[in-house]
Amino acid sequence: MAHNHDHENHQHITVVDEDGNEQLHEVLFTFESEDFGKSYVLYYPVGAEEDEDESIEIHASSFVTNEDGTEGDLQPIETDEEWDMIEEMLNTFLDEEEEEE
């Protein structure tokens, strides 16, 4: 389950794990895939520190927008094809971020 929050122009979601613990995550970006008919969100824990490789663990989930326009619950990524597409989108996003710096 996830809830959207907007703090200082950063979008946050609250992710509830299997033990019922809530964790605040910052949304990296969202996108839609016509191929899979789903929307995807990439996110990471708020306050996450980069490791020695200057990387942060990024999570990905799918969601389907409800009929009333609200965002539905986060769902796990189920296929290797989806993971490949998400990885490609992430690499494109990161390349564009580097070009802006």
PDB file of N, CA and C in Angstrom:
ATOM      1  N   MET A   1       0.844  -1.164   0.000  1.00  0.00           N
ATOM      2  CA  MET A   1       0.000   0.000   0.000  1.00  0.00           C
ATOM      3  C   MET A   1       0.895   1.234   0.000  1.00  0.00           C
ATOM      4  N   ALA A   2       0.496   2.286  -0.672  1.00  0.00           N
ATOM      5  CA  ALA A   2       1.307   3.487  -0.744  1.00  0.00           C
ATOM      6  C   ALA A   2       0.413   4.708  -0.667  1.00  0.00           C
ATOM      7  N   HIS A   3       0.961   5.752  -0.105  1.00  0.00           N
ATOM      8  CA  HIS A   3       0.280   7.033  -0.029  1.00  0.00           C
ATOM      9  C   HIS A   3       1.214   8.079  -0.617  1.00  0.00           C
ATOM     10  N   ASN A   4       0.678   8.994  -1.410  1.00  0.00           N
ATOM     11  CA  ASN A   4       1.498  10.051  -1.975  1.00  0.00           C
ATOM     12  C   ASN A   4       1.572  11.234  -1.025  1.00  0.00           C
ATOM     13  N   HIS A   5       2.747  11.821  -0.911  1.00  0.00           N
ATOM     14  CA  HIS A   5       2.973  13.025  -0.131  1.00  0.00           C
ATOM     15  C   HIS A   5       3.847  13.936  -0.982  1.00  0.00           C
ATOM     16  N   ASP A   6       3.688  15.239  -0.822  1.00  0.00           N
ATOM     17  CA  ASP A   6       4.531  16.172  -1.575  1.00  0.00           C
ATOM     18  C   ASP A   6       5.216  17.090  -0.580  1.00  0.00           C
ATOM     19  N   HIS A   7       6.522  16.951  -0.414  1.00  0.00           N
ATOM     20  CA  HIS A   7       7.297  17.755   0.511  1.00  0.00           C
ATOM     21  C   HIS A   7       8.386  18.470  -0.265  1.00  0.00           C
ATOM     22  N   GLU A   8       8.356  19.807  -0.245  1.00  0.00           N
ATOM     23  CA  GLU A   8       9.413  20.596  -0.856  1.00  0.00           C
ATOM     24  C   GLU A   8       9.705  20.155  -2.281  1.00  0.00           C
ATOM     25  N   ASN A   9       8.673  20.011  -3.076  1.00  0.00           N
ATOM     26  CA  ASN A   9       8.792  19.636  -4.489  1.00  0.00           C
ATOM     27  C   ASN A   9       9.354  18.230  -4.705  1.00  0.00           C
ATOM     28  N   HIS A  10       9.465  17.448  -3.654  1.00  0.00           N
ATOM     29  CA  HIS A  10       9.854  16.048  -3.787  1.00  0.00           C
ATOM     30  C   HIS A  10       8.622  15.220  -3.488  1.00  0.00           C
ATOM     31  N   GLN A  11       8.353  14.254  -4.328  1.00  0.00           N
ATOM     32  CA  GLN A  11       7.198  13.400  -4.079  1.00  0.00           C
ATOM     33  C   GLN A  11       7.635  12.219  -3.238  1.00  0.00           C
ATOM     34  N   HIS A  12       6.851  11.929  -2.206  1.00  0.00           N
ATOM     35  CA  HIS A  12       7.149  10.838  -1.304  1.00  0.00           C
ATOM     36  C   HIS A  12       5.993   9.842  -1.302  1.00  0.00           C
ATOM     37  N   ILE A  13       6.326   8.596  -1.052  1.00  0.00           N
ATOM     38  CA  ILE A  13       5.308   7.573  -0.844  1.00  0.00           C
ATOM     39  C   ILE A  13       5.657   6.836   0.436  1.00  0.00           C
ATOM     40  N   THR A  14       4.642   6.376   1.111  1.00  0.00           N
ATOM     41  CA  THR A  14       4.832   5.555   2.301  1.00  0.00           C
ATOM     42  C   THR A  14       4.597   4.110   1.880  1.00  0.00           C
ATOM     43  N   VAL A  15       5.598   3.287   2.076  1.00  0.00           N
ATOM     44  CA  VAL A  15       5.518   1.882   1.706  1.00  0.00           C
ATOM     45  C   VAL A  15       5.365   1.068   2.983  1.00  0.00           C
ATOM     46  N   VAL A  16       4.391   0.172   2.992  1.00  0.00           N
ATOM     47  CA  VAL A  16       4.165  -0.706   4.136  1.00  0.00           C
ATOM     48  C   VAL A  16       4.720  -2.079   3.780  1.00  0.00           C
ATOM     49  N   ASP A  17       5.676  -2.550   4.593  1.00  0.00           N
ATOM     50  CA  ASP A  17       6.289  -3.848   4.300  1.00  0.00           C
ATOM     51  C   ASP A  17       5.418  -4.987   4.819  1.00  0.00           C
ATOM     52  N   GLU A  18       5.898  -6.225   4.613  1.00  0.00           N
ATOM     53  CA  GLU A  18       5.106  -7.397   4.967  1.00  0.00           C
ATOM     54  C   GLU A  18       4.874  -7.514   6.477  1.00  0.00           C
ATOM     55  N   ASP A  19       5.663  -6.800   7.286  1.00  0.00           N
ATOM     56  CA  ASP A  19       5.485  -6.821   8.734  1.00  0.00           C
ATOM     57  C   ASP A  19       4.597  -5.673   9.228  1.00  0.00           C
ATOM     58  N   GLY A  20       4.088  -4.859   8.287  1.00  0.00           N
ATOM     59  CA  GLY A  20       3.232  -3.747   8.668  1.00  0.00           C
ATOM     60  C   GLY A  20       3.979  -2.483   9.030  1.00  0.00           C
ATOM     61  N   ASN A  21       5.296  -2.468   8.818  1.00  0.00           N
ATOM     62  CA  ASN A  21       6.099  -1.290   9.118  1.00  0.00           C
ATOM     63  C   ASN A  21       6.007  -0.295   7.964  1.00  0.00           C
ATOM     64  N   GLU A  22       5.819   0.988   8.292  1.00  0.00           N
ATOM     65  CA  GLU A  22       5.754   2.023   7.266  1.00  0.00           C
ATOM     66  C   GLU A  22       7.123   2.650   7.090  1.00  0.00           C
ATOM     67  N   GLN A  23       7.514   2.848   5.835  1.00  0.00           N
ATOM     68  CA  GLN A  23       8.778   3.502   5.528  1.00  0.00           C
ATOM     69  C   GLN A  23       8.519   4.567   4.479  1.00  0.00           C
ATOM     70  N   LEU A  24       9.072   5.761   4.705  1.00  0.00           N
ATOM     71  CA  LEU A  24       8.925   6.855   3.765  1.00  0.00           C
ATOM     72  C   LEU A  24       9.990   6.728   2.684  1.00  0.00           C
ATOM     73  N   HIS A  25       9.559   6.811   1.428  1.00  0.00           N
ATOM     74  CA  HIS A  25      10.466   6.718   0.289  1.00  0.00           C
ATOM     75  C   HIS A  25      10.282   7.953  -0.591  1.00  0.00           C
ATOM     76  N   GLU A  26      11.367   8.354  -1.229  1.00  0.00           N
ATOM     77  CA  GLU A  26      11.305   9.453  -2.182  1.00  0.00           C
ATOM     78  C   GLU A  26      11.164   8.879  -3.588  1.00  0.00           C
ATOM     79  N   VAL A  27      10.246   9.447  -4.359  1.00  0.00           N
ATOM     80  CA  VAL A  27      10.014   8.980  -5.723  1.00  0.00           C
ATOM     81  C   VAL A  27      11.106   9.545  -6.624  1.00  0.00           C
ATOM     82  N   LEU A  28      11.783   8.660  -7.341  1.00  0.00           N
ATOM     83  CA  LEU A  28      12.786   9.076  -8.313  1.00  0.00           C
ATOM     84  C   LEU A  28      12.083   9.542  -9.584  1.00  0.00           C
ATOM     85  N   PHE A  29      11.226   8.691 -10.131  1.00  0.00           N
ATOM     86  CA  PHE A  29      10.369   9.063 -11.253  1.00  0.00           C
ATOM     87  C   PHE A  29       9.324   7.988 -11.485  1.00  0.00           C
ATOM     88  N   THR A  30       8.291   8.368 -12.232  1.00  0.00           N
ATOM     89  CA  THR A  30       7.248   7.424 -12.624  1.00  0.00           C
ATOM     90  C   THR A  30       7.129   7.453 -14.140  1.00  0.00           C
ATOM     91  N   PHE A  31       6.636   6.378 -14.709  1.00  0.00           N
ATOM     92  CA  PHE A  31       6.395   6.319 -16.153  1.00  0.00           C
ATOM     93  C   PHE A  31       5.344   5.266 -16.435  1.00  0.00           C
ATOM     94  N   GLU A  32       4.772   5.351 -17.618  1.00  0.00           N
ATOM     95  CA  GLU A  32       3.767   4.375 -18.042  1.00  0.00           C
ATOM     96  C   GLU A  32       4.331   3.527 -19.166  1.00  0.00           C
ATOM     97  N   SER A  33       3.882   2.284 -19.217  1.00  0.00           N
ATOM     98  CA  SER A  33       4.278   1.385 -20.288  1.00  0.00           C
ATOM     99  C   SER A  33       3.030   0.913 -21.023  1.00  0.00           C
ATOM    100  N   GLU A  34       2.927   1.277 -22.293  1.00  0.00           N
ATOM    101  CA  GLU A  34       1.810   0.791 -23.095  1.00  0.00           C
ATOM    102  C   GLU A  34       1.950  -0.702 -23.347  1.00  0.00           C
ATOM    103  N   ASP A  35       3.192  -1.193 -23.459  1.00  0.00           N
ATOM    104  CA  ASP A  35       3.429  -2.611 -23.712  1.00  0.00           C
ATOM    105  C   ASP A  35       2.843  -3.493 -22.612  1.00  0.00           C
ATOM    106  N   PHE A  36       2.966  -3.033 -21.354  1.00  0.00           N
ATOM    107  CA  PHE A  36       2.502  -3.836 -20.228  1.00  0.00           C
ATOM    108  C   PHE A  36       1.184  -3.319 -19.652  1.00  0.00           C
ATOM    109  N   GLY A  37       0.734  -2.143 -20.099  1.00  0.00           N
ATOM    110  CA  GLY A  37      -0.532  -1.595 -19.627  1.00  0.00           C
ATOM    111  C   GLY A  37      -0.513  -1.208 -18.154  1.00  0.00           C
ATOM    112  N   LYS A  38       0.646  -0.796 -17.674  1.00  0.00           N
ATOM    113  CA  LYS A  38       0.803  -0.439 -16.262  1.00  0.00           C
ATOM    114  C   LYS A  38       1.612   0.847 -16.154  1.00  0.00           C
ATOM    115  N   SER A  39       1.537   1.433 -14.976  1.00  0.00           N
ATOM    116  CA  SER A  39       2.427   2.534 -14.616  1.00  0.00           C
ATOM    117  C   SER A  39       3.460   1.980 -13.643  1.00  0.00           C
ATOM    118  N   TYR A  40       4.619   2.610 -13.624  1.00  0.00           N
ATOM    119  CA  TYR A  40       5.714   2.159 -12.771  1.00  0.00           C
ATOM    120  C   TYR A  40       6.260   3.330 -11.983  1.00  0.00           C
ATOM    121  N   VAL A  41       6.749   3.034 -10.793  1.00  0.00           N
ATOM    122  CA  VAL A  41       7.379   4.038  -9.947  1.00  0.00           C
ATOM    123  C   VAL A  41       8.719   3.483  -9.480  1.00  0.00           C
ATOM    124  N   LEU A  42       9.743   4.325  -9.544  1.00  0.00           N
ATOM    125  CA  LEU A  42      11.058   3.974  -9.013  1.00  0.00           C
ATOM    126  C   LEU A  42      11.293   4.871  -7.815  1.00  0.00           C
ATOM    127  N   TYR A  43      11.734   4.296  -6.703  1.00  0.00           N
ATOM    128  CA  TYR A  43      11.826   5.040  -5.459  1.00  0.00           C
ATOM    129  C   TYR A  43      12.938   4.477  -4.585  1.00  0.00           C
ATOM    130  N   TYR A  44      13.338   5.266  -3.593  1.00  0.00           N
ATOM    131  CA  TYR A  44      14.380   4.849  -2.665  1.00  0.00           C
ATOM    132  C   TYR A  44      14.064   5.410  -1.284  1.00  0.00           C
ATOM    133  N   PRO A  45      14.579   4.776  -0.217  1.00  0.00           N
ATOM    134  CA  PRO A  45      14.273   5.237   1.140  1.00  0.00           C
ATOM    135  C   PRO A  45      14.758   6.659   1.375  1.00  0.00           C
ATOM    136  N   VAL A  46      13.918   7.480   2.017  1.00  0.00           N
ATOM    137  CA  VAL A  46      14.321   8.834   2.379  1.00  0.00           C
ATOM    138  C   VAL A  46      15.489   8.740   3.353  1.00  0.00           C
ATOM    139  N   GLY A  47      16.515   9.545   3.126  1.00  0.00           N
ATOM    140  CA  GLY A  47      17.677   9.547   3.999  1.00  0.00           C
ATOM    141  C   GLY A  47      18.680   8.464   3.675  1.00  0.00           C
ATOM    142  N   ALA A  48      18.467   7.743   2.574  1.00  0.00           N
ATOM    143  CA  ALA A  48      19.403   6.678   2.203  1.00  0.00           C
ATOM    144  C   ALA A  48      20.762   7.296   1.872  1.00  0.00           C
ATOM    145  N   GLU A  49      21.783   6.669   2.354  1.00  0.00           N
ATOM    146  CA  GLU A  49      23.148   7.128   2.101  1.00  0.00           C
ATOM    147  C   GLU A  49      23.740   6.337   0.941  1.00  0.00           C
ATOM    148  N   GLU A  50      24.518   7.042   0.114  1.00  0.00           N
ATOM    149  CA  GLU A  50      25.211   6.343  -0.970  1.00  0.00           C
ATOM    150  C   GLU A  50      26.273   5.439  -0.368  1.00  0.00           C
ATOM    151  N   ASP A  51      26.453   4.263  -0.976  1.00  0.00           N
ATOM    152  CA  ASP A  51      27.510   3.376  -0.492  1.00  0.00           C
ATOM    153  C   ASP A  51      28.843   3.783  -1.125  1.00  0.00           C
ATOM    154  N   GLU A  52      29.870   2.986  -0.903  1.00  0.00           N
ATOM    155  CA  GLU A  52      31.201   3.348  -1.401  1.00  0.00           C
ATOM    156  C   GLU A  52      31.254   3.449  -2.926  1.00  0.00           C
ATOM    157  N   ASP A  53      30.306   2.843  -3.619  1.00  0.00           N
ATOM    158  CA  ASP A  53      30.248   2.938  -5.084  1.00  0.00           C
ATOM    159  C   ASP A  53      29.393   4.114  -5.540  1.00  0.00           C
ATOM    160  N   GLU A  54      28.996   4.990  -4.587  1.00  0.00           N
ATOM    161  CA  GLU A  54      28.126   6.131  -4.861  1.00  0.00           C
ATOM    162  C   GLU A  54      26.800   5.696  -5.473  1.00  0.00           C
ATOM    163  N   SER A  55      26.275   4.586  -4.962  1.00  0.00           N
ATOM    164  CA  SER A  55      24.984   4.121  -5.460  1.00  0.00           C
ATOM    165  C   SER A  55      24.022   3.941  -4.295  1.00  0.00           C
ATOM    166  N   ILE A  56      22.745   4.055  -4.612  1.00  0.00           N
ATOM    167  CA  ILE A  56      21.663   3.880  -3.647  1.00  0.00           C
ATOM    168  C   ILE A  56      20.765   2.782  -4.182  1.00  0.00           C
ATOM    169  N   GLU A  57      20.285   1.928  -3.297  1.00  0.00           N
ATOM    170  CA  GLU A  57      19.374   0.871  -3.723  1.00  0.00           C
ATOM    171  C   GLU A  57      18.050   1.497  -4.153  1.00  0.00           C
ATOM    172  N   ILE A  58      17.687   1.274  -5.390  1.00  0.00           N
ATOM    173  CA  ILE A  58      16.451   1.822  -5.948  1.00  0.00           C
ATOM    174  C   ILE A  58      15.442   0.686  -6.084  1.00  0.00           C
ATOM    175  N   HIS A  59      14.227   0.943  -5.622  1.00  0.00           N
ATOM    176  CA  HIS A  59      13.147  -0.036  -5.702  1.00  0.00           C
ATOM    177  C   HIS A  59      12.232   0.325  -6.872  1.00  0.00           C
ATOM    178  N   ALA A  60      11.569  -0.683  -7.416  1.00  0.00           N
ATOM    179  CA  ALA A  60      10.617  -0.453  -8.506  1.00  0.00           C
ATOM    180  C   ALA A  60       9.359  -1.257  -8.237  1.00  0.00           C
ATOM    181  N   SER A  61       8.231  -0.644  -8.536  1.00  0.00           N
ATOM    182  CA  SER A  61       6.941  -1.326  -8.403  1.00  0.00           C
ATOM    183  C   SER A  61       6.038  -0.864  -9.531  1.00  0.00           C
ATOM    184  N   SER A  62       5.022  -1.652  -9.805  1.00  0.00           N
ATOM    185  CA  SER A  62       4.012  -1.225 -10.767  1.00  0.00           C
ATOM    186  C   SER A  62       2.769  -0.813 -10.007  1.00  0.00           C
ATOM    187  N   PHE A  63       1.925  -0.024 -10.654  1.00  0.00           N
ATOM    188  CA  PHE A  63       0.633   0.315 -10.077  1.00  0.00           C
ATOM    189  C   PHE A  63      -0.319   0.610 -11.217  1.00  0.00           C
ATOM    190  N   VAL A  64      -1.589   0.428 -10.961  1.00  0.00           N
ATOM    191  CA  VAL A  64      -2.618   0.718 -11.937  1.00  0.00           C
ATOM    192  C   VAL A  64      -3.469   1.841 -11.355  1.00  0.00           C
ATOM    193  N   THR A  65      -3.701   2.882 -12.144  1.00  0.00           N
ATOM    194  CA  THR A  65      -4.518   3.993 -11.680  1.00  0.00           C
ATOM    195  C   THR A  65      -5.962   3.539 -11.565  1.00  0.00           C
ATOM    196  N   ASN A  66      -6.586   3.854 -10.445  1.00  0.00           N
ATOM    197  CA  ASN A  66      -7.984   3.480 -10.210  1.00  0.00           C
ATOM    198  C   ASN A  66      -8.910   4.278 -11.128  1.00  0.00           C
ATOM    199  N   GLU A  67     -10.130   3.802 -11.273  1.00  0.00           N
ATOM    200  CA  GLU A  67     -11.095   4.457 -12.153  1.00  0.00           C
ATOM    201  C   GLU A  67     -11.365   5.898 -11.756  1.00  0.00           C
ATOM    202  N   ASP A  68     -11.248   6.210 -10.465  1.00  0.00           N
ATOM    203  CA  ASP A  68     -11.492   7.580 -10.010  1.00  0.00           C
ATOM    204  C   ASP A  68     -10.262   8.473 -10.140  1.00  0.00           C
ATOM    205  N   GLY A  69      -9.181   7.948 -10.749  1.00  0.00           N
ATOM    206  CA  GLY A  69      -7.983   8.742 -11.001  1.00  0.00           C
ATOM    207  C   GLY A  69      -6.944   8.681  -9.899  1.00  0.00           C
ATOM    208  N   THR A  70      -7.256   8.002  -8.801  1.00  0.00           N
ATOM    209  CA  THR A  70      -6.273   7.874  -7.735  1.00  0.00           C
ATOM    210  C   THR A  70      -5.317   6.731  -8.062  1.00  0.00           C
ATOM    211  N   GLU A  71      -4.151   6.800  -7.467  1.00  0.00           N
ATOM    212  CA  GLU A  71      -3.149   5.768  -7.711  1.00  0.00           C
ATOM    213  C   GLU A  71      -3.444   4.555  -6.844  1.00  0.00           C
ATOM    214  N   GLY A  72      -3.346   3.388  -7.429  1.00  0.00           N
ATOM    215  CA  GLY A  72      -3.638   2.150  -6.711  1.00  0.00           C
ATOM    216  C   GLY A  72      -2.455   1.673  -5.908  1.00  0.00           C
ATOM    217  N   ASP A  73      -2.600   0.510  -5.334  1.00  0.00           N
ATOM    218  CA  ASP A  73      -1.550  -0.075  -4.512  1.00  0.00           C
ATOM    219  C   ASP A  73      -0.351  -0.476  -5.367  1.00  0.00           C
ATOM    220  N   LEU A  74       0.822  -0.430  -4.752  1.00  0.00           N
ATOM    221  CA  LEU A  74       2.038  -0.875  -5.431  1.00  0.00           C
ATOM    222  C   LEU A  74       2.003  -2.392  -5.575  1.00  0.00           C
ATOM    223  N   GLN A  75       2.454  -2.859  -6.723  1.00  0.00           N
ATOM    224  CA  GLN A  75       2.502  -4.293  -7.008  1.00  0.00           C
ATOM    225  C   GLN A  75       3.939  -4.671  -7.358  1.00  0.00           C
ATOM    226  N   PRO A  76       4.356  -5.883  -7.042  1.00  0.00           N
ATOM    227  CA  PRO A  76       5.716  -6.304  -7.399  1.00  0.00           C
ATOM    228  C   PRO A  76       5.868  -6.473  -8.911  1.00  0.00           C
ATOM    229  N   ILE A  77       7.105  -6.317  -9.369  1.00  0.00           N
ATOM    230  CA  ILE A  77       7.427  -6.546 -10.777  1.00  0.00           C
ATOM    231  C   ILE A  77       7.489  -8.061 -10.967  1.00  0.00           C
ATOM    232  N   GLU A  78       6.785  -8.569 -11.977  1.00  0.00           N
ATOM    233  CA  GLU A  78       6.572 -10.009 -12.074  1.00  0.00           C
ATOM    234  C   GLU A  78       7.392 -10.720 -13.138  1.00  0.00           C
ATOM    235  N   THR A  79       7.848 -10.015 -14.159  1.00  0.00           N
ATOM    236  CA  THR A  79       8.526 -10.721 -15.245  1.00  0.00           C
ATOM    237  C   THR A  79       9.902 -10.124 -15.542  1.00  0.00           C
ATOM    238  N   ASP A  80      10.761 -10.954 -16.131  1.00  0.00           N
ATOM    239  CA  ASP A  80      12.078 -10.478 -16.547  1.00  0.00           C
ATOM    240  C   ASP A  80      11.949  -9.397 -17.615  1.00  0.00           C
ATOM    241  N   GLU A  81      10.925  -9.509 -18.458  1.00  0.00           N
ATOM    242  CA  GLU A  81      10.718  -8.507 -19.512  1.00  0.00           C
ATOM    243  C   GLU A  81      10.439  -7.137 -18.901  1.00  0.00           C
ATOM    244  N   GLU A  82       9.617  -7.117 -17.826  1.00  0.00           N
ATOM    245  CA  GLU A  82       9.345  -5.852 -17.140  1.00  0.00           C
ATOM    246  C   GLU A  82      10.628  -5.296 -16.516  1.00  0.00           C
ATOM    247  N   TRP A  83      11.408  -6.159 -15.866  1.00  0.00           N
ATOM    248  CA  TRP A  83      12.659  -5.699 -15.251  1.00  0.00           C
ATOM    249  C   TRP A  83      13.598  -5.116 -16.301  1.00  0.00           C
ATOM    250  N   ASP A  84      13.689  -5.778 -17.455  1.00  0.00           N
ATOM    251  CA  ASP A  84      14.562  -5.272 -18.526  1.00  0.00           C
ATOM    252  C   ASP A  84      14.122  -3.889 -18.973  1.00  0.00           C
ATOM    253  N   MET A  85      12.809  -3.699 -19.145  1.00  0.00           N
ATOM    254  CA  MET A  85      12.276  -2.414 -19.573  1.00  0.00           C
ATOM    255  C   MET A  85      12.527  -1.347 -18.508  1.00  0.00           C
ATOM    256  N   ILE A  86      12.330  -1.694 -17.236  1.00  0.00           N
ATOM    257  CA  ILE A  86      12.556  -0.743 -16.139  1.00  0.00           C
ATOM    258  C   ILE A  86      14.026  -0.349 -16.078  1.00  0.00           C
ATOM    259  N   GLU A  87      14.918  -1.325 -16.229  1.00  0.00           N
ATOM    260  CA  GLU A  87      16.348  -1.038 -16.197  1.00  0.00           C
ATOM    261  C   GLU A  87      16.739  -0.094 -17.331  1.00  0.00           C
ATOM    262  N   GLU A  88      16.167  -0.306 -18.498  1.00  0.00           N
ATOM    263  CA  GLU A  88      16.434   0.567 -19.632  1.00  0.00           C
ATOM    264  C   GLU A  88      15.946   1.994 -19.350  1.00  0.00           C
ATOM    265  N   MET A  89      14.737   2.119 -18.771  1.00  0.00           N
ATOM    266  CA  MET A  89      14.198   3.436 -18.425  1.00  0.00           C
ATOM    267  C   MET A  89      15.074   4.119 -17.372  1.00  0.00           C
ATOM    268  N   LEU A  90      15.537   3.376 -16.373  1.00  0.00           N
ATOM    269  CA  LEU A  90      16.383   3.932 -15.325  1.00  0.00           C
ATOM    270  C   LEU A  90      17.702   4.418 -15.914  1.00  0.00           C
ATOM    271  N   ASN A  91      18.316   3.614 -16.768  1.00  0.00           N
ATOM    272  CA  ASN A  91      19.578   4.021 -17.384  1.00  0.00           C
ATOM    273  C   ASN A  91      19.415   5.291 -18.208  1.00  0.00           C
ATOM    274  N   THR A  92      18.312   5.397 -18.952  1.00  0.00           N
ATOM    275  CA  THR A  92      18.035   6.609 -19.729  1.00  0.00           C
ATOM    276  C   THR A  92      17.876   7.804 -18.801  1.00  0.00           C
ATOM    277  N   PHE A  93      17.114   7.629 -17.718  1.00  0.00           N
ATOM    278  CA  PHE A  93      16.897   8.695 -16.739  1.00  0.00           C
ATOM    279  C   PHE A  93      18.228   9.150 -16.141  1.00  0.00           C
ATOM    280  N   LEU A  94      19.062   8.201 -15.722  1.00  0.00           N
ATOM    281  CA  LEU A  94      20.339   8.545 -15.102  1.00  0.00           C
ATOM    282  C   LEU A  94      21.274   9.234 -16.092  1.00  0.00           C
ATOM    283  N   ASP A  95      21.278   8.800 -17.361  1.00  0.00           N
ATOM    284  CA  ASP A  95      22.088   9.450 -18.389  1.00  0.00           C
ATOM    285  C   ASP A  95      21.660  10.896 -18.573  1.00  0.00           C
ATOM    286  N   GLU A  96      20.348  11.155 -18.580  1.00  0.00           N
ATOM    287  CA  GLU A  96      19.834  12.514 -18.739  1.00  0.00           C
ATOM    288  C   GLU A  96      20.198  13.369 -17.536  1.00  0.00           C
ATOM    289  N   GLU A  97      20.156  12.785 -16.324  1.00  0.00           N
ATOM    290  CA  GLU A  97      20.536  13.518 -15.111  1.00  0.00           C
ATOM    291  C   GLU A  97      21.996  13.934 -15.171  1.00  0.00           C
ATOM    292  N   GLU A  98      22.878  13.028 -15.628  1.00  0.00           N
ATOM    293  CA  GLU A  98      24.296  13.333 -15.719  1.00  0.00           C
ATOM    294  C   GLU A  98      24.554  14.443 -16.713  1.00  0.00           C
ATOM    295  N   GLU A  99      23.806  14.466 -17.824  1.00  0.00           N
ATOM    296  CA  GLU A  99      23.985  15.506 -18.835  1.00  0.00           C
ATOM    297  C   GLU A  99      23.610  16.885 -18.305  1.00  0.00           C
ATOM    298  N   GLU A 100      22.650  16.942 -17.361  1.00  0.00           N
ATOM    299  CA  GLU A 100      22.203  18.208 -16.810  1.00  0.00           C
ATOM    300  C   GLU A 100      23.195  18.796 -15.821  1.00  0.00           C
ATOM    301  N   GLU A 101      24.063  17.970 -15.240  1.00  0.00           N
ATOM    302  CA  GLU A 101      24.999  18.442 -14.210  1.00  0.00           C
ATOM    303  C   GLU A 101      26.167  19.175 -14.806  1.00  0.00           C
TER     304      GLU A 101
END
